[in-house]
């Protein structure tokens, strides 16, 4: 997996030239829904964050089986699933089509691509054969390209954006140090709202690749509840704070506060010229760190037996689920 994370620059560059198939029905929408789970769903969180300060219409992320009740012919729904077979995402896409929404799709294949082709909806197919979480930059760029055909512009150009994935030696070095810091701990990843998708991505990577528990705390909400939990920790050696650095006085406050709590604190400073390149760089660090932690722990980073078990359960219960969702 280390090699695949280190090849993100090359694989992301490739997707820039992929072409969106199908044409949009129109470009005039009242709201946008981004639907996806896990390693595909994180793309929704990143896009949501990018649009937060610039979209004139509401944007919602759905990580469930149902689209929101207000979805209509005025809604653009973008379904993202690497495998194309994730039941939650498929259901949101199917129900949104039934509600008359404009739907677009990003996937490597599966049922999602079958639906996209048979319903003639815009779709971009990325290369298959990877684990969804490792295909993050491909899925992200593909989604940015699909949204672009609707007039939703998220980047000025890809080449400059992706340069940040090419500092391989530095990235390996930072990730090894971070893995060493986080080993044998329950990490608490703290970010401000802008970097929430990266904090979540970090947690997800530690969960899936390193088989570790981790939690995410977002500033300023952190300062209204979780902050109190650090006053009397059960075990100061197990809980470690990973802070996603941003020039933000409340992040500085959090660093001072946690240092006073006498817990291990690691401040992750991000390379990049803008929010998206910093998130990409941080995500590569998260991928590598979680892979090195898996090595430390003597476990296979690429195996996620429990997710497979859940998906098998969903397949068996599908007819039952259809009656309740
Ligand atoms: O990274 C993973 O393997 C998971 O989090 C998957 O992304 C998640 O189960 C959803 O599957 P998919 O991305 O194929 O829709």
mmCIF file of C-alpha atoms in Angstrom, residues 43-235:
data_model
loop_
_atom_site.group_PDB
_atom_site.id
_atom_site.type_symbol
_atom_site.label_atom_id
_atom_site.label_comp_id
_atom_site.label_asym_id
_atom_site.label_seq_id
_atom_site.Cartn_x
_atom_site.Cartn_y
_atom_site.Cartn_z
ATOM 1 C CA UNK A 43 -14.509 13.122 -1.342
ATOM 2 C CA UNK A 44 -17.995 14.491 -0.525
ATOM 3 C CA UNK A 45 -16.636 16.075 2.684
ATOM 4 C CA UNK A 46 -13.757 17.719 0.834
ATOM 5 C CA UNK A 47 -16.038 19.126 -1.882
ATOM 6 C CA UNK A 48 -18.497 20.328 0.779
ATOM 7 C CA UNK A 49 -15.701 22.231 2.522
ATOM 8 C CA UNK A 50 -14.465 23.775 -0.726
ATOM 9 C CA UNK A 51 -17.975 24.950 -1.580
ATOM 10 C CA UNK A 52 -18.776 26.211 1.913
ATOM 11 C CA UNK A 53 -17.371 29.678 1.300
ATOM 12 C CA UNK A 54 -18.238 30.011 -2.354
ATOM 13 C CA UNK A 55 -21.479 28.232 -3.239
ATOM 14 C CA UNK A 56 -24.570 30.367 -3.661
ATOM 15 C CA UNK A 57 -26.802 27.336 -3.178
ATOM 16 C CA UNK A 58 -26.917 24.899 -0.246
ATOM 17 C CA UNK A 59 -24.709 21.821 -0.356
ATOM 18 C CA UNK A 60 -25.372 18.682 1.693
ATOM 19 C CA UNK A 61 -23.384 15.517 2.271
ATOM 20 C CA UNK A 62 -25.399 12.298 2.564
ATOM 21 C CA UNK A 63 -23.917 9.190 4.135
ATOM 22 C CA UNK A 64 -27.071 7.158 4.443
ATOM 23 C CA UNK A 65 -29.533 5.099 2.421
ATOM 24 C CA UNK A 66 -31.958 7.953 1.706
ATOM 25 C CA UNK A 67 -31.682 11.358 0.064
ATOM 26 C CA UNK A 68 -33.110 14.299 2.051
ATOM 27 C CA UNK A 69 -36.871 14.867 1.719
ATOM 28 C CA UNK A 70 -36.390 18.113 -0.240
ATOM 29 C CA UNK A 71 -34.617 16.464 -3.204
ATOM 30 C CA UNK A 72 -36.519 17.344 -6.403
ATOM 31 C CA UNK A 73 -36.001 18.066 -10.078
ATOM 32 C CA UNK A 74 -34.162 21.217 -8.935
ATOM 33 C CA UNK A 75 -31.455 19.186 -7.125
ATOM 34 C CA UNK A 76 -28.113 18.012 -8.437
ATOM 35 C CA UNK A 77 -27.128 14.709 -6.800
ATOM 36 C CA UNK A 78 -23.576 13.409 -7.243
ATOM 37 C CA UNK A 79 -23.076 9.753 -6.233
ATOM 38 C CA UNK A 80 -19.511 8.634 -5.571
ATOM 39 C CA UNK A 81 -18.600 4.990 -4.990
ATOM 40 C CA UNK A 82 -15.287 3.470 -5.987
ATOM 41 C CA UNK A 83 -16.658 -0.073 -6.235
ATOM 42 C CA UNK A 84 -19.976 1.158 -7.563
ATOM 43 C CA UNK A 85 -21.712 -1.419 -5.403
ATOM 44 C CA UNK A 86 -22.144 0.352 -2.072
ATOM 45 C CA UNK A 87 -25.768 -0.041 -1.097
ATOM 46 C CA UNK A 88 -26.150 3.279 0.708
ATOM 47 C CA UNK A 89 -24.888 5.251 -2.307
ATOM 48 C CA UNK A 90 -26.836 3.162 -4.824
ATOM 49 C CA UNK A 91 -30.047 3.752 -2.877
ATOM 50 C CA UNK A 92 -29.523 7.529 -2.710
ATOM 51 C CA UNK A 93 -28.842 7.614 -6.458
ATOM 52 C CA UNK A 94 -31.869 5.444 -7.353
ATOM 53 C CA UNK A 95 -34.236 7.353 -5.082
ATOM 54 C CA UNK A 96 -32.947 10.694 -6.371
ATOM 55 C CA UNK A 97 -33.577 9.547 -9.942
ATOM 56 C CA UNK A 98 -37.116 8.557 -8.926
ATOM 57 C CA UNK A 99 -37.578 12.067 -7.483
ATOM 58 C CA UNK A 100 -36.550 13.575 -10.815
ATOM 59 C CA UNK A 101 -33.192 14.973 -9.642
ATOM 60 C CA UNK A 102 -30.275 15.508 -12.010
ATOM 61 C CA UNK A 103 -27.836 12.759 -11.071
ATOM 62 C CA UNK A 104 -24.151 12.358 -11.886
ATOM 63 C CA UNK A 105 -21.800 9.574 -10.892
ATOM 64 C CA UNK A 106 -18.125 8.845 -10.175
ATOM 65 C CA UNK A 107 -17.035 5.212 -9.914
ATOM 66 C CA UNK A 108 -14.699 2.537 -11.209
ATOM 67 C CA UNK A 109 -17.589 0.298 -12.271
ATOM 68 C CA UNK A 110 -20.202 -1.887 -10.585
ATOM 69 C CA UNK A 111 -23.921 -1.209 -10.476
ATOM 70 C CA UNK A 112 -23.457 2.536 -10.240
ATOM 71 C CA UNK A 113 -21.895 2.666 -13.693
ATOM 72 C CA UNK A 114 -24.604 0.306 -15.026
ATOM 73 C CA UNK A 115 -27.253 2.709 -13.699
ATOM 74 C CA UNK A 116 -25.412 5.737 -15.098
ATOM 75 C CA UNK A 117 -25.217 4.164 -18.542
ATOM 76 C CA UNK A 118 -28.771 2.858 -18.626
ATOM 77 C CA UNK A 119 -30.246 6.151 -17.331
ATOM 78 C CA UNK A 120 -27.908 8.205 -19.493
ATOM 79 C CA UNK A 121 -26.556 10.329 -16.625
ATOM 80 C CA UNK A 122 -23.161 12.077 -16.689
ATOM 81 C CA UNK A 123 -20.466 9.827 -15.276
ATOM 82 C CA UNK A 124 -16.729 9.531 -15.021
ATOM 83 C CA UNK A 125 -15.145 6.103 -14.695
ATOM 84 C CA UNK A 126 -11.805 5.881 -12.853
ATOM 85 C CA UNK A 127 -9.383 2.933 -13.052
ATOM 86 C CA UNK A 128 -10.411 -0.092 -10.988
ATOM 87 C CA UNK A 129 -8.374 -2.597 -9.007
ATOM 88 C CA UNK A 130 -7.501 -0.441 -5.981
ATOM 89 C CA UNK A 131 -8.894 -0.197 -2.487
ATOM 90 C CA UNK A 132 -11.363 2.726 -2.407
ATOM 91 C CA UNK A 133 -9.431 4.707 0.217
ATOM 92 C CA UNK A 134 -6.222 4.462 -1.801
ATOM 93 C CA UNK A 135 -8.009 5.821 -4.895
ATOM 94 C CA UNK A 136 -8.767 9.107 -3.079
ATOM 95 C CA UNK A 137 -7.015 11.568 -5.457
ATOM 96 C CA UNK A 138 -8.448 9.848 -8.518
ATOM 97 C CA UNK A 139 -11.980 10.013 -7.079
ATOM 98 C CA UNK A 140 -11.478 13.616 -6.003
ATOM 99 C CA UNK A 141 -10.253 14.820 -9.388
ATOM 100 C CA UNK A 142 -12.948 12.834 -11.182
ATOM 101 C CA UNK A 143 -15.625 14.464 -8.994
ATOM 102 C CA UNK A 144 -14.188 17.949 -9.555
ATOM 103 C CA UNK A 145 -14.326 17.261 -13.307
ATOM 104 C CA UNK A 146 -17.904 16.006 -13.188
ATOM 105 C CA UNK A 147 -19.077 19.027 -11.163
ATOM 106 C CA UNK A 148 -17.296 21.298 -13.638
ATOM 107 C CA UNK A 149 -19.718 20.308 -16.412
ATOM 108 C CA UNK A 150 -22.453 21.837 -14.237
ATOM 109 C CA UNK A 151 -20.546 25.104 -13.970
ATOM 110 C CA UNK A 152 -19.280 24.293 -10.447
ATOM 111 C CA UNK A 153 -15.636 25.395 -10.640
ATOM 112 C CA UNK A 154 -13.465 24.179 -7.794
ATOM 113 C CA UNK A 155 -9.906 24.526 -9.087
ATOM 114 C CA UNK A 156 -8.078 26.792 -11.504
ATOM 115 C CA UNK A 157 -5.731 24.092 -12.753
ATOM 116 C CA UNK A 158 -4.668 20.628 -11.673
ATOM 117 C CA UNK A 159 -0.915 20.656 -12.383
ATOM 118 C CA UNK A 160 0.013 23.151 -9.665
ATOM 119 C CA UNK A 161 -2.450 21.611 -7.234
ATOM 120 C CA UNK A 162 -0.920 18.141 -7.508
ATOM 121 C CA UNK A 163 2.727 19.221 -7.101
ATOM 122 C CA UNK A 164 2.312 18.816 -3.371
ATOM 123 C CA UNK A 165 2.079 15.027 -3.851
ATOM 124 C CA UNK A 166 5.576 14.930 -5.278
ATOM 125 C CA UNK A 167 7.620 15.639 -2.101
ATOM 126 C CA UNK A 168 7.977 11.936 -1.525
ATOM 127 C CA UNK A 169 11.068 11.805 0.726
ATOM 128 C CA UNK A 170 9.749 14.505 3.018
ATOM 129 C CA UNK A 171 6.310 12.891 3.133
ATOM 130 C CA UNK A 172 7.802 9.518 4.079
ATOM 131 C CA UNK A 173 9.918 11.141 6.776
ATOM 132 C CA UNK A 174 7.006 13.041 8.351
ATOM 133 C CA UNK A 175 4.758 9.953 8.171
ATOM 134 C CA UNK A 176 7.345 7.722 9.889
ATOM 135 C CA UNK A 177 7.779 10.244 12.707
ATOM 136 C CA UNK A 178 4.034 10.569 13.085
ATOM 137 C CA UNK A 179 3.550 6.788 13.096
ATOM 138 C CA UNK A 180 6.163 6.522 15.838
ATOM 139 C CA UNK A 181 4.363 9.219 17.844
ATOM 140 C CA UNK A 182 0.927 7.607 17.447
ATOM 141 C CA UNK A 183 1.862 3.970 18.090
ATOM 142 C CA UNK A 184 0.147 2.365 21.089
ATOM 143 C CA UNK A 185 -2.164 5.369 21.459
ATOM 144 C CA UNK A 186 -5.772 6.373 20.984
ATOM 145 C CA UNK A 187 -5.296 9.417 18.769
ATOM 146 C CA UNK A 188 -7.562 12.436 19.025
ATOM 147 C CA UNK A 189 -7.306 14.394 15.803
ATOM 148 C CA UNK A 190 -8.161 18.050 16.258
ATOM 149 C CA UNK A 191 -8.712 20.528 13.431
ATOM 150 C CA UNK A 192 -10.676 23.639 12.720
ATOM 151 C CA UNK A 193 -13.770 23.519 10.509
ATOM 152 C CA UNK A 194 -11.780 24.114 7.283
ATOM 153 C CA UNK A 195 -9.685 21.018 7.852
ATOM 154 C CA UNK A 196 -12.454 18.774 9.167
ATOM 155 C CA UNK A 197 -12.326 16.524 6.040
ATOM 156 C CA UNK A 198 -8.623 15.947 6.617
ATOM 157 C CA UNK A 199 -9.109 15.181 10.310
ATOM 158 C CA UNK A 200 -11.850 12.724 9.369
ATOM 159 C CA UNK A 201 -9.684 11.215 6.651
ATOM 160 C CA UNK A 202 -6.900 10.704 9.208
ATOM 161 C CA UNK A 203 -9.267 8.942 11.578
ATOM 162 C CA UNK A 204 -10.665 6.739 8.799
ATOM 163 C CA UNK A 205 -7.179 5.746 7.629
ATOM 164 C CA UNK A 206 -6.101 4.871 11.172
ATOM 165 C CA UNK A 207 -9.298 2.830 11.576
ATOM 166 C CA UNK A 208 -9.078 0.951 8.289
ATOM 167 C CA UNK A 209 -5.354 0.537 7.645
ATOM 168 C CA UNK A 210 -3.962 0.463 11.197
ATOM 169 C CA UNK A 211 -7.032 -1.114 12.861
ATOM 170 C CA UNK A 212 -6.889 1.554 15.579
ATOM 171 C CA UNK A 213 -9.553 3.533 17.386
ATOM 172 C CA UNK A 214 -9.295 7.271 16.858
ATOM 173 C CA UNK A 215 -11.579 10.253 17.215
ATOM 174 C CA UNK A 216 -12.013 13.606 15.553
ATOM 175 C CA UNK A 217 -12.669 16.917 17.295
ATOM 176 C CA UNK A 218 -13.476 20.115 15.430
ATOM 177 C CA UNK A 219 -12.713 23.604 16.666
ATOM 178 C CA UNK A 220 -14.580 25.693 17.797
ATOM 179 C CA UNK A 221 -17.126 23.026 18.850
ATOM 180 C CA UNK A 222 -14.245 21.209 20.606
ATOM 181 C CA UNK A 223 -13.968 24.143 22.983
ATOM 182 C CA UNK A 224 -17.590 23.721 24.068
ATOM 183 C CA UNK A 225 -17.382 20.126 25.301
ATOM 184 C CA UNK A 226 -14.367 17.897 24.530
ATOM 185 C CA UNK A 227 -11.976 20.452 26.053
ATOM 186 C CA UNK A 228 -13.340 19.563 29.496
ATOM 187 C CA UNK A 229 -12.598 15.865 28.962
ATOM 188 C CA UNK A 230 -8.849 16.625 28.964
ATOM 189 C CA UNK A 231 -9.010 17.981 32.535
ATOM 190 C CA UNK A 232 -8.863 14.536 34.130
ATOM 191 C CA UNK A 233 -7.708 11.918 31.654
ATOM 192 C CA UNK A 234 -7.972 8.241 32.597
ATOM 193 C CA UNK A 235 -4.499 7.582 31.170
#
